[in-house]
């Protein structure tokens, strides 16, 4: 019993619908909505008055990368000022819906993204607030035997790289 074209198309359609629902559901939920003028991260308060005259480091941008960079620098004993032109986590961090994708990435790029996901996962406990990190599944169907073999090798390699 082989795979017919009809079964392949039906299965692919089911996968596409499920993946679409998985991507759209968080965006449609109240907690995931972007509201103009309202920061998504409530635990970070702005500062009234003047910016400090002196700092070891000035981080430009209060997206996930800017905030995580600042936290890591403070943990190393540096004084840090973060400047943001708009809303905290309201620019590129919000447009990408918090996606940190590692699928089919290799080498240093994979390890960088994987480490980023691990650090973001730990961030809620570190700051004592919800940073909007969510783990969601992904379905990607290999198109042919060569793609399936590539995915198998990728899984084997990345499993070894991450322990």
mmCIF file with all atom_site columns, C-alpha atoms in Angstrom:
data_model
loop_
_atom_site.group_PDB
_atom_site.id
_atom_site.type_symbol
_atom_site.label_atom_id
_atom_site.label_alt_id
_atom_site.label_comp_id
_atom_site.label_asym_id
_atom_site.label_entity_id
_atom_site.label_seq_id
_atom_site.pdbx_PDB_ins_code
_atom_site.Cartn_x
_atom_site.Cartn_y
_atom_site.Cartn_z
_atom_site.occupancy
_atom_site.B_iso_or_equiv
_atom_site.pdbx_formal_charge
_atom_site.auth_seq_id
_atom_site.auth_comp_id
_atom_site.auth_asym_id
_atom_site.auth_atom_id
_atom_site.pdbx_PDB_model_num
ATOM 1   C CA . UNK A 1 1   ? 0.000  0.000  0.000  1.00 0.00 ? 1   UNK A CA 1
ATOM 2   C CA . UNK A 1 2   ? 1.729  3.154  -1.199 1.00 0.00 ? 2   UNK A CA 1
ATOM 3   C CA . UNK A 1 3   ? 1.104  6.809  -0.817 1.00 0.00 ? 3   UNK A CA 1
ATOM 4   C CA . UNK A 1 4   ? -1.286 8.076  -3.449 1.00 0.00 ? 4   UNK A CA 1
ATOM 5   C CA . UNK A 1 5   ? -1.372 11.624 -4.723 1.00 0.00 ? 5   UNK A CA 1
ATOM 6   C CA . UNK A 1 6   ? -4.773 12.103 -3.064 1.00 0.00 ? 6   UNK A CA 1
ATOM 7   C CA . UNK A 1 7   ? -3.477 10.926 0.327  1.00 0.00 ? 7   UNK A CA 1
ATOM 8   C CA . UNK A 1 8   ? -0.406 13.136 0.015  1.00 0.00 ? 8   UNK A CA 1
ATOM 9   C CA . UNK A 1 9   ? -2.470 16.233 -0.856 1.00 0.00 ? 9   UNK A CA 1
ATOM 10  C CA . UNK A 1 10  ? -5.027 15.514 1.877  1.00 0.00 ? 10  UNK A CA 1
ATOM 11  C CA . UNK A 1 11  ? -2.294 14.973 4.461  1.00 0.00 ? 11  UNK A CA 1
ATOM 12  C CA . UNK A 1 12  ? -0.470 18.114 3.343  1.00 0.00 ? 12  UNK A CA 1
ATOM 13  C CA . UNK A 1 13  ? -3.667 20.161 3.593  1.00 0.00 ? 13  UNK A CA 1
ATOM 14  C CA . UNK A 1 14  ? -4.263 18.908 7.139  1.00 0.00 ? 14  UNK A CA 1
ATOM 15  C CA . UNK A 1 15  ? -0.692 19.803 8.094  1.00 0.00 ? 15  UNK A CA 1
ATOM 16  C CA . UNK A 1 16  ? -1.023 23.309 6.599  1.00 0.00 ? 16  UNK A CA 1
ATOM 17  C CA . UNK A 1 17  ? -4.312 23.944 8.430  1.00 0.00 ? 17  UNK A CA 1
ATOM 18  C CA . UNK A 1 18  ? -2.873 22.666 11.728 1.00 0.00 ? 18  UNK A CA 1
ATOM 19  C CA . UNK A 1 19  ? 0.289  24.739 11.333 1.00 0.00 ? 19  UNK A CA 1
ATOM 20  C CA . UNK A 1 20  ? -1.743 27.830 10.454 1.00 0.00 ? 20  UNK A CA 1
ATOM 21  C CA . UNK A 1 21  ? -3.927 27.347 13.513 1.00 0.00 ? 21  UNK A CA 1
ATOM 22  C CA . UNK A 1 22  ? -0.827 26.908 15.667 1.00 0.00 ? 22  UNK A CA 1
ATOM 23  C CA . UNK A 1 23  ? 0.653  30.172 14.406 1.00 0.00 ? 23  UNK A CA 1
ATOM 24  C CA . UNK A 1 24  ? -2.541 32.241 14.451 1.00 0.00 ? 24  UNK A CA 1
ATOM 25  C CA . UNK A 1 25  ? -4.026 31.115 17.777 1.00 0.00 ? 25  UNK A CA 1
ATOM 26  C CA . UNK A 1 26  ? -1.540 32.974 20.040 1.00 0.00 ? 26  UNK A CA 1
ATOM 27  C CA . UNK A 1 27  ? -1.876 36.093 17.897 1.00 0.00 ? 27  UNK A CA 1
ATOM 28  C CA . UNK A 1 28  ? -5.640 36.100 18.317 1.00 0.00 ? 28  UNK A CA 1
ATOM 29  C CA . UNK A 1 29  ? -5.591 35.535 22.061 1.00 0.00 ? 29  UNK A CA 1
ATOM 30  C CA . UNK A 1 30  ? -5.832 38.642 24.248 1.00 0.00 ? 30  UNK A CA 1
ATOM 31  C CA . UNK A 1 31  ? -2.358 38.189 25.763 1.00 0.00 ? 31  UNK A CA 1
ATOM 32  C CA . UNK A 1 32  ? -0.741 38.127 22.334 1.00 0.00 ? 32  UNK A CA 1
ATOM 33  C CA . UNK A 1 33  ? -2.450 41.165 20.829 1.00 0.00 ? 33  UNK A CA 1
ATOM 34  C CA . UNK A 1 34  ? -0.464 44.249 20.047 1.00 0.00 ? 34  UNK A CA 1
ATOM 35  C CA . UNK A 1 35  ? -2.221 47.375 21.238 1.00 0.00 ? 35  UNK A CA 1
ATOM 36  C CA . UNK A 1 36  ? -0.987 50.695 19.934 1.00 0.00 ? 36  UNK A CA 1
ATOM 37  C CA . UNK A 1 37  ? 0.645  52.752 22.673 1.00 0.00 ? 37  UNK A CA 1
ATOM 38  C CA . UNK A 1 38  ? 0.604  49.908 25.203 1.00 0.00 ? 38  UNK A CA 1
ATOM 39  C CA . UNK A 1 39  ? 3.883  48.133 25.994 1.00 0.00 ? 39  UNK A CA 1
ATOM 40  C CA . UNK A 1 40  ? 3.632  44.337 26.000 1.00 0.00 ? 40  UNK A CA 1
ATOM 41  C CA . UNK A 1 41  ? 6.070  44.125 28.892 1.00 0.00 ? 41  UNK A CA 1
ATOM 42  C CA . UNK A 1 42  ? 4.548  45.681 31.992 1.00 0.00 ? 42  UNK A CA 1
ATOM 43  C CA . UNK A 1 43  ? 7.369  44.970 34.429 1.00 0.00 ? 43  UNK A CA 1
ATOM 44  C CA . UNK A 1 44  ? 9.777  47.490 32.886 1.00 0.00 ? 44  UNK A CA 1
ATOM 45  C CA . UNK A 1 45  ? 9.057  51.056 33.883 1.00 0.00 ? 45  UNK A CA 1
ATOM 46  C CA . UNK A 1 46  ? 10.384 54.113 32.133 1.00 0.00 ? 46  UNK A CA 1
ATOM 47  C CA . UNK A 1 47  ? 12.421 56.696 33.924 1.00 0.00 ? 47  UNK A CA 1
ATOM 48  C CA . UNK A 1 48  ? 11.345 60.277 34.403 1.00 0.00 ? 48  UNK A CA 1
ATOM 49  C CA . UNK A 1 49  ? 13.843 63.055 34.001 1.00 0.00 ? 49  UNK A CA 1
ATOM 50  C CA . UNK A 1 50  ? 17.345 63.001 32.677 1.00 0.00 ? 50  UNK A CA 1
ATOM 51  C CA . UNK A 1 51  ? 19.300 60.032 31.460 1.00 0.00 ? 51  UNK A CA 1
ATOM 52  C CA . UNK A 1 52  ? 22.237 59.293 33.769 1.00 0.00 ? 52  UNK A CA 1
ATOM 53  C CA . UNK A 1 53  ? 25.321 61.275 32.819 1.00 0.00 ? 53  UNK A CA 1
ATOM 54  C CA . UNK A 1 54  ? 27.547 58.239 33.061 1.00 0.00 ? 54  UNK A CA 1
ATOM 55  C CA . UNK A 1 55  ? 27.225 54.532 32.267 1.00 0.00 ? 55  UNK A CA 1
ATOM 56  C CA . UNK A 1 56  ? 29.577 51.749 31.296 1.00 0.00 ? 56  UNK A CA 1
ATOM 57  C CA . UNK A 1 57  ? 27.295 50.709 28.440 1.00 0.00 ? 57  UNK A CA 1
ATOM 58  C CA . UNK A 1 58  ? 24.348 52.250 26.595 1.00 0.00 ? 58  UNK A CA 1
ATOM 59  C CA . UNK A 1 59  ? 22.084 49.677 24.944 1.00 0.00 ? 59  UNK A CA 1
ATOM 60  C CA . UNK A 1 60  ? 20.035 51.076 22.083 1.00 0.00 ? 60  UNK A CA 1
ATOM 61  C CA . UNK A 1 61  ? 16.743 49.244 21.721 1.00 0.00 ? 61  UNK A CA 1
ATOM 62  C CA . UNK A 1 62  ? 14.569 47.559 24.341 1.00 0.00 ? 62  UNK A CA 1
ATOM 63  C CA . UNK A 1 63  ? 13.549 44.510 22.359 1.00 0.00 ? 63  UNK A CA 1
ATOM 64  C CA . UNK A 1 64  ? 14.335 41.027 23.590 1.00 0.00 ? 64  UNK A CA 1
ATOM 65  C CA . UNK A 1 65  ? 17.969 41.307 22.460 1.00 0.00 ? 65  UNK A CA 1
ATOM 66  C CA . UNK A 1 66  ? 18.505 44.710 24.070 1.00 0.00 ? 66  UNK A CA 1
ATOM 67  C CA . UNK A 1 67  ? 16.891 43.709 27.352 1.00 0.00 ? 67  UNK A CA 1
ATOM 68  C CA . UNK A 1 68  ? 18.772 40.391 27.549 1.00 0.00 ? 68  UNK A CA 1
ATOM 69  C CA . UNK A 1 69  ? 22.044 42.127 26.684 1.00 0.00 ? 69  UNK A CA 1
ATOM 70  C CA . UNK A 1 70  ? 21.469 44.693 29.428 1.00 0.00 ? 70  UNK A CA 1
ATOM 71  C CA . UNK A 1 71  ? 20.615 42.041 32.023 1.00 0.00 ? 71  UNK A CA 1
ATOM 72  C CA . UNK A 1 72  ? 23.751 40.045 31.190 1.00 0.00 ? 72  UNK A CA 1
ATOM 73  C CA . UNK A 1 73  ? 25.937 43.160 31.413 1.00 0.00 ? 73  UNK A CA 1
ATOM 74  C CA . UNK A 1 74  ? 24.444 44.159 34.786 1.00 0.00 ? 74  UNK A CA 1
ATOM 75  C CA . UNK A 1 75  ? 25.084 40.623 36.064 1.00 0.00 ? 75  UNK A CA 1
ATOM 76  C CA . UNK A 1 76  ? 28.742 41.169 35.142 1.00 0.00 ? 76  UNK A CA 1
ATOM 77  C CA . UNK A 1 77  ? 28.877 44.329 37.243 1.00 0.00 ? 77  UNK A CA 1
ATOM 78  C CA . UNK A 1 78  ? 28.524 47.003 34.557 1.00 0.00 ? 78  UNK A CA 1
ATOM 79  C CA . UNK A 1 79  ? 26.215 50.007 34.808 1.00 0.00 ? 79  UNK A CA 1
ATOM 80  C CA . UNK A 1 80  ? 23.780 50.008 31.891 1.00 0.00 ? 80  UNK A CA 1
ATOM 81  C CA . UNK A 1 81  ? 21.337 52.488 30.390 1.00 0.00 ? 81  UNK A CA 1
ATOM 82  C CA . UNK A 1 82  ? 18.745 51.276 27.875 1.00 0.00 ? 82  UNK A CA 1
ATOM 83  C CA . UNK A 1 83  ? 17.232 53.760 25.438 1.00 0.00 ? 83  UNK A CA 1
ATOM 84  C CA . UNK A 1 84  ? 14.164 52.952 23.371 1.00 0.00 ? 84  UNK A CA 1
ATOM 85  C CA . UNK A 1 85  ? 12.419 55.201 20.850 1.00 0.00 ? 85  UNK A CA 1
ATOM 86  C CA . UNK A 1 86  ? 9.053  53.481 21.157 1.00 0.00 ? 86  UNK A CA 1
ATOM 87  C CA . UNK A 1 87  ? 7.455  50.744 23.197 1.00 0.00 ? 87  UNK A CA 1
ATOM 88  C CA . UNK A 1 88  ? 9.455  48.144 25.047 1.00 0.00 ? 88  UNK A CA 1
ATOM 89  C CA . UNK A 1 89  ? 9.352  44.935 22.971 1.00 0.00 ? 89  UNK A CA 1
ATOM 90  C CA . UNK A 1 90  ? 6.999  46.764 20.618 1.00 0.00 ? 90  UNK A CA 1
ATOM 91  C CA . UNK A 1 91  ? 9.134  46.965 17.514 1.00 0.00 ? 91  UNK A CA 1
ATOM 92  C CA . UNK A 1 92  ? 10.859 44.024 15.763 1.00 0.00 ? 92  UNK A CA 1
ATOM 93  C CA . UNK A 1 93  ? 10.503 41.761 18.818 1.00 0.00 ? 93  UNK A CA 1
ATOM 94  C CA . UNK A 1 94  ? 6.720  42.012 18.572 1.00 0.00 ? 94  UNK A CA 1
ATOM 95  C CA . UNK A 1 95  ? 6.511  41.827 14.774 1.00 0.00 ? 95  UNK A CA 1
ATOM 96  C CA . UNK A 1 96  ? 8.291  38.483 14.770 1.00 0.00 ? 96  UNK A CA 1
ATOM 97  C CA . UNK A 1 97  ? 5.777  37.142 17.331 1.00 0.00 ? 97  UNK A CA 1
ATOM 98  C CA . UNK A 1 98  ? 8.623  35.895 19.515 1.00 0.00 ? 98  UNK A CA 1
ATOM 99  C CA . UNK A 1 99  ? 9.705  33.209 17.087 1.00 0.00 ? 99  UNK A CA 1
ATOM 100 C CA . UNK A 1 100 ? 13.188 31.796 17.542 1.00 0.00 ? 100 UNK A CA 1
ATOM 101 C CA . UNK A 1 101 ? 13.454 29.129 14.880 1.00 0.00 ? 101 UNK A CA 1
ATOM 102 C CA . UNK A 1 102 ? 16.258 26.564 14.799 1.00 0.00 ? 102 UNK A CA 1
ATOM 103 C CA . UNK A 1 103 ? 14.807 24.052 12.341 1.00 0.00 ? 103 UNK A CA 1
ATOM 104 C CA . UNK A 1 104 ? 17.300 23.084 9.626  1.00 0.00 ? 104 UNK A CA 1
ATOM 105 C CA . UNK A 1 105 ? 19.887 25.556 10.901 1.00 0.00 ? 105 UNK A CA 1
ATOM 106 C CA . UNK A 1 106 ? 23.377 24.170 11.258 1.00 0.00 ? 106 UNK A CA 1
ATOM 107 C CA . UNK A 1 107 ? 26.687 24.883 12.926 1.00 0.00 ? 107 UNK A CA 1
ATOM 108 C CA . UNK A 1 108 ? 27.247 28.103 14.829 1.00 0.00 ? 108 UNK A CA 1
ATOM 109 C CA . UNK A 1 109 ? 23.919 29.596 13.700 1.00 0.00 ? 109 UNK A CA 1
ATOM 110 C CA . UNK A 1 110 ? 22.012 26.660 15.194 1.00 0.00 ? 110 UNK A CA 1
ATOM 111 C CA . UNK A 1 111 ? 23.954 26.831 18.457 1.00 0.00 ? 111 UNK A CA 1
ATOM 112 C CA . UNK A 1 112 ? 23.394 30.598 18.727 1.00 0.00 ? 112 UNK A CA 1
ATOM 113 C CA . UNK A 1 113 ? 19.630 30.276 18.197 1.00 0.00 ? 113 UNK A CA 1
ATOM 114 C CA . UNK A 1 114 ? 19.399 27.235 20.494 1.00 0.00 ? 114 UNK A CA 1
ATOM 115 C CA . UNK A 1 115 ? 21.252 29.083 23.277 1.00 0.00 ? 115 UNK A CA 1
ATOM 116 C CA . UNK A 1 116 ? 18.966 32.084 22.754 1.00 0.00 ? 116 UNK A CA 1
ATOM 117 C CA . UNK A 1 117 ? 15.901 29.896 23.228 1.00 0.00 ? 117 UNK A CA 1
ATOM 118 C CA . UNK A 1 118 ? 17.344 28.403 26.410 1.00 0.00 ? 118 UNK A CA 1
ATOM 119 C CA . UNK A 1 119 ? 18.112 31.839 27.852 1.00 0.00 ? 119 UNK A CA 1
ATOM 120 C CA . UNK A 1 120 ? 14.719 33.259 26.923 1.00 0.00 ? 120 UNK A CA 1
ATOM 121 C CA . UNK A 1 121 ? 13.029 30.217 28.509 1.00 0.00 ? 121 UNK A CA 1
ATOM 122 C CA . UNK A 1 122 ? 14.851 30.998 31.788 1.00 0.00 ? 122 UNK A CA 1
ATOM 123 C CA . UNK A 1 123 ? 14.083 34.726 31.641 1.00 0.00 ? 123 UNK A CA 1
ATOM 124 C CA . UNK A 1 124 ? 10.622 34.576 33.316 1.00 0.00 ? 124 UNK A CA 1
ATOM 125 C CA . UNK A 1 125 ? 12.135 33.163 36.511 1.00 0.00 ? 125 UNK A CA 1
ATOM 126 C CA . UNK A 1 126 ? 15.052 35.580 36.334 1.00 0.00 ? 126 UNK A CA 1
ATOM 127 C CA . UNK A 1 127 ? 12.926 38.746 36.109 1.00 0.00 ? 127 UNK A CA 1
ATOM 128 C CA . UNK A 1 128 ? 9.879  37.457 37.987 1.00 0.00 ? 128 UNK A CA 1
ATOM 129 C CA . UNK A 1 129 ? 7.448  38.273 35.182 1.00 0.00 ? 129 UNK A CA 1
ATOM 130 C CA . UNK A 1 130 ? 5.990  36.845 31.984 1.00 0.00 ? 130 UNK A CA 1
ATOM 131 C CA . UNK A 1 131 ? 8.233  37.725 29.044 1.00 0.00 ? 131 UNK A CA 1
ATOM 132 C CA . UNK A 1 132 ? 5.829  36.152 26.519 1.00 0.00 ? 132 UNK A CA 1
ATOM 133 C CA . UNK A 1 133 ? 8.104  33.179 25.786 1.00 0.00 ? 133 UNK A CA 1
ATOM 134 C CA . UNK A 1 134 ? 6.035  30.277 24.505 1.00 0.00 ? 134 UNK A CA 1
ATOM 135 C CA . UNK A 1 135 ? 7.068  26.910 23.088 1.00 0.00 ? 135 UNK A CA 1
ATOM 136 C CA . UNK A 1 136 ? 4.959  25.858 20.144 1.00 0.00 ? 136 UNK A CA 1
ATOM 137 C CA . UNK A 1 137 ? 5.265  22.938 17.801 1.00 0.00 ? 137 UNK A CA 1
ATOM 138 C CA . UNK A 1 138 ? 6.106  23.099 14.153 1.00 0.00 ? 138 UNK A CA 1
ATOM 139 C CA . UNK A 1 139 ? 5.202  20.711 11.375 1.00 0.00 ? 139 UNK A CA 1
ATOM 140 C CA . UNK A 1 140 ? 7.359  20.551 8.268  1.00 0.00 ? 140 UNK A CA 1
ATOM 141 C CA . UNK A 1 141 ? 6.832  17.598 5.976  1.00 0.00 ? 141 UNK A CA 1
ATOM 142 C CA . UNK A 1 142 ? 9.891  16.443 3.995  1.00 0.00 ? 142 UNK A CA 1
ATOM 143 C CA . UNK A 1 143 ? 9.146  16.751 0.290  1.00 0.00 ? 143 UNK A CA 1
ATOM 144 C CA . UNK A 1 144 ? 11.063 13.693 -0.872 1.00 0.00 ? 144 UNK A CA 1
ATOM 145 C CA . UNK A 1 145 ? 13.471 10.986 0.277  1.00 0.00 ? 145 UNK A CA 1
ATOM 146 C CA . UNK A 1 146 ? 16.500 13.294 -0.015 1.00 0.00 ? 146 UNK A CA 1
ATOM 147 C CA . UNK A 1 147 ? 14.824 15.905 2.197  1.00 0.00 ? 147 UNK A CA 1
ATOM 148 C CA . UNK A 1 148 ? 13.807 13.197 4.678  1.00 0.00 ? 148 UNK A CA 1
ATOM 149 C CA . UNK A 1 149 ? 17.414 11.973 4.849  1.00 0.00 ? 149 UNK A CA 1
ATOM 150 C CA . UNK A 1 150 ? 18.626 15.567 5.362  1.00 0.00 ? 150 UNK A CA 1
ATOM 151 C CA . UNK A 1 151 ? 16.162 16.019 8.255  1.00 0.00 ? 151 UNK A CA 1
ATOM 152 C CA . UNK A 1 152 ? 17.270 12.734 9.853  1.00 0.00 ? 152 UNK A CA 1
ATOM 153 C CA . UNK A 1 153 ? 20.925 13.810 9.697  1.00 0.00 ? 153 UNK A CA 1
ATOM 154 C CA . UNK A 1 154 ? 19.991 17.271 11.041 1.00 0.00 ? 154 UNK A CA 1
ATOM 155 C CA . UNK A 1 155 ? 18.184 15.716 14.022 1.00 0.00 ? 155 UNK A CA 1
ATOM 156 C CA . UNK A 1 156 ? 21.142 13.422 14.719 1.00 0.00 ? 156 UNK A CA 1
ATOM 157 C CA . UNK A 1 157 ? 23.694 16.256 14.481 1.00 0.00 ? 157 UNK A CA 1
ATOM 158 C CA . UNK A 1 158 ? 21.747 18.786 16.540 1.00 0.00 ? 158 UNK A CA 1
ATOM 159 C CA . UNK A 1 159 ? 20.957 16.193 19.201 1.00 0.00 ? 159 UNK A CA 1
ATOM 160 C CA . UNK A 1 160 ? 24.692 15.615 19.625 1.00 0.00 ? 160 UNK A CA 1
ATOM 161 C CA . UNK A 1 161 ? 25.448 19.378 19.580 1.00 0.00 ? 161 UNK A CA 1
ATOM 162 C CA . UNK A 1 162 ? 22.946 20.130 22.346 1.00 0.00 ? 162 UNK A CA 1
ATOM 163 C CA . UNK A 1 163 ? 23.644 17.129 24.541 1.00 0.00 ? 163 UNK A CA 1
#
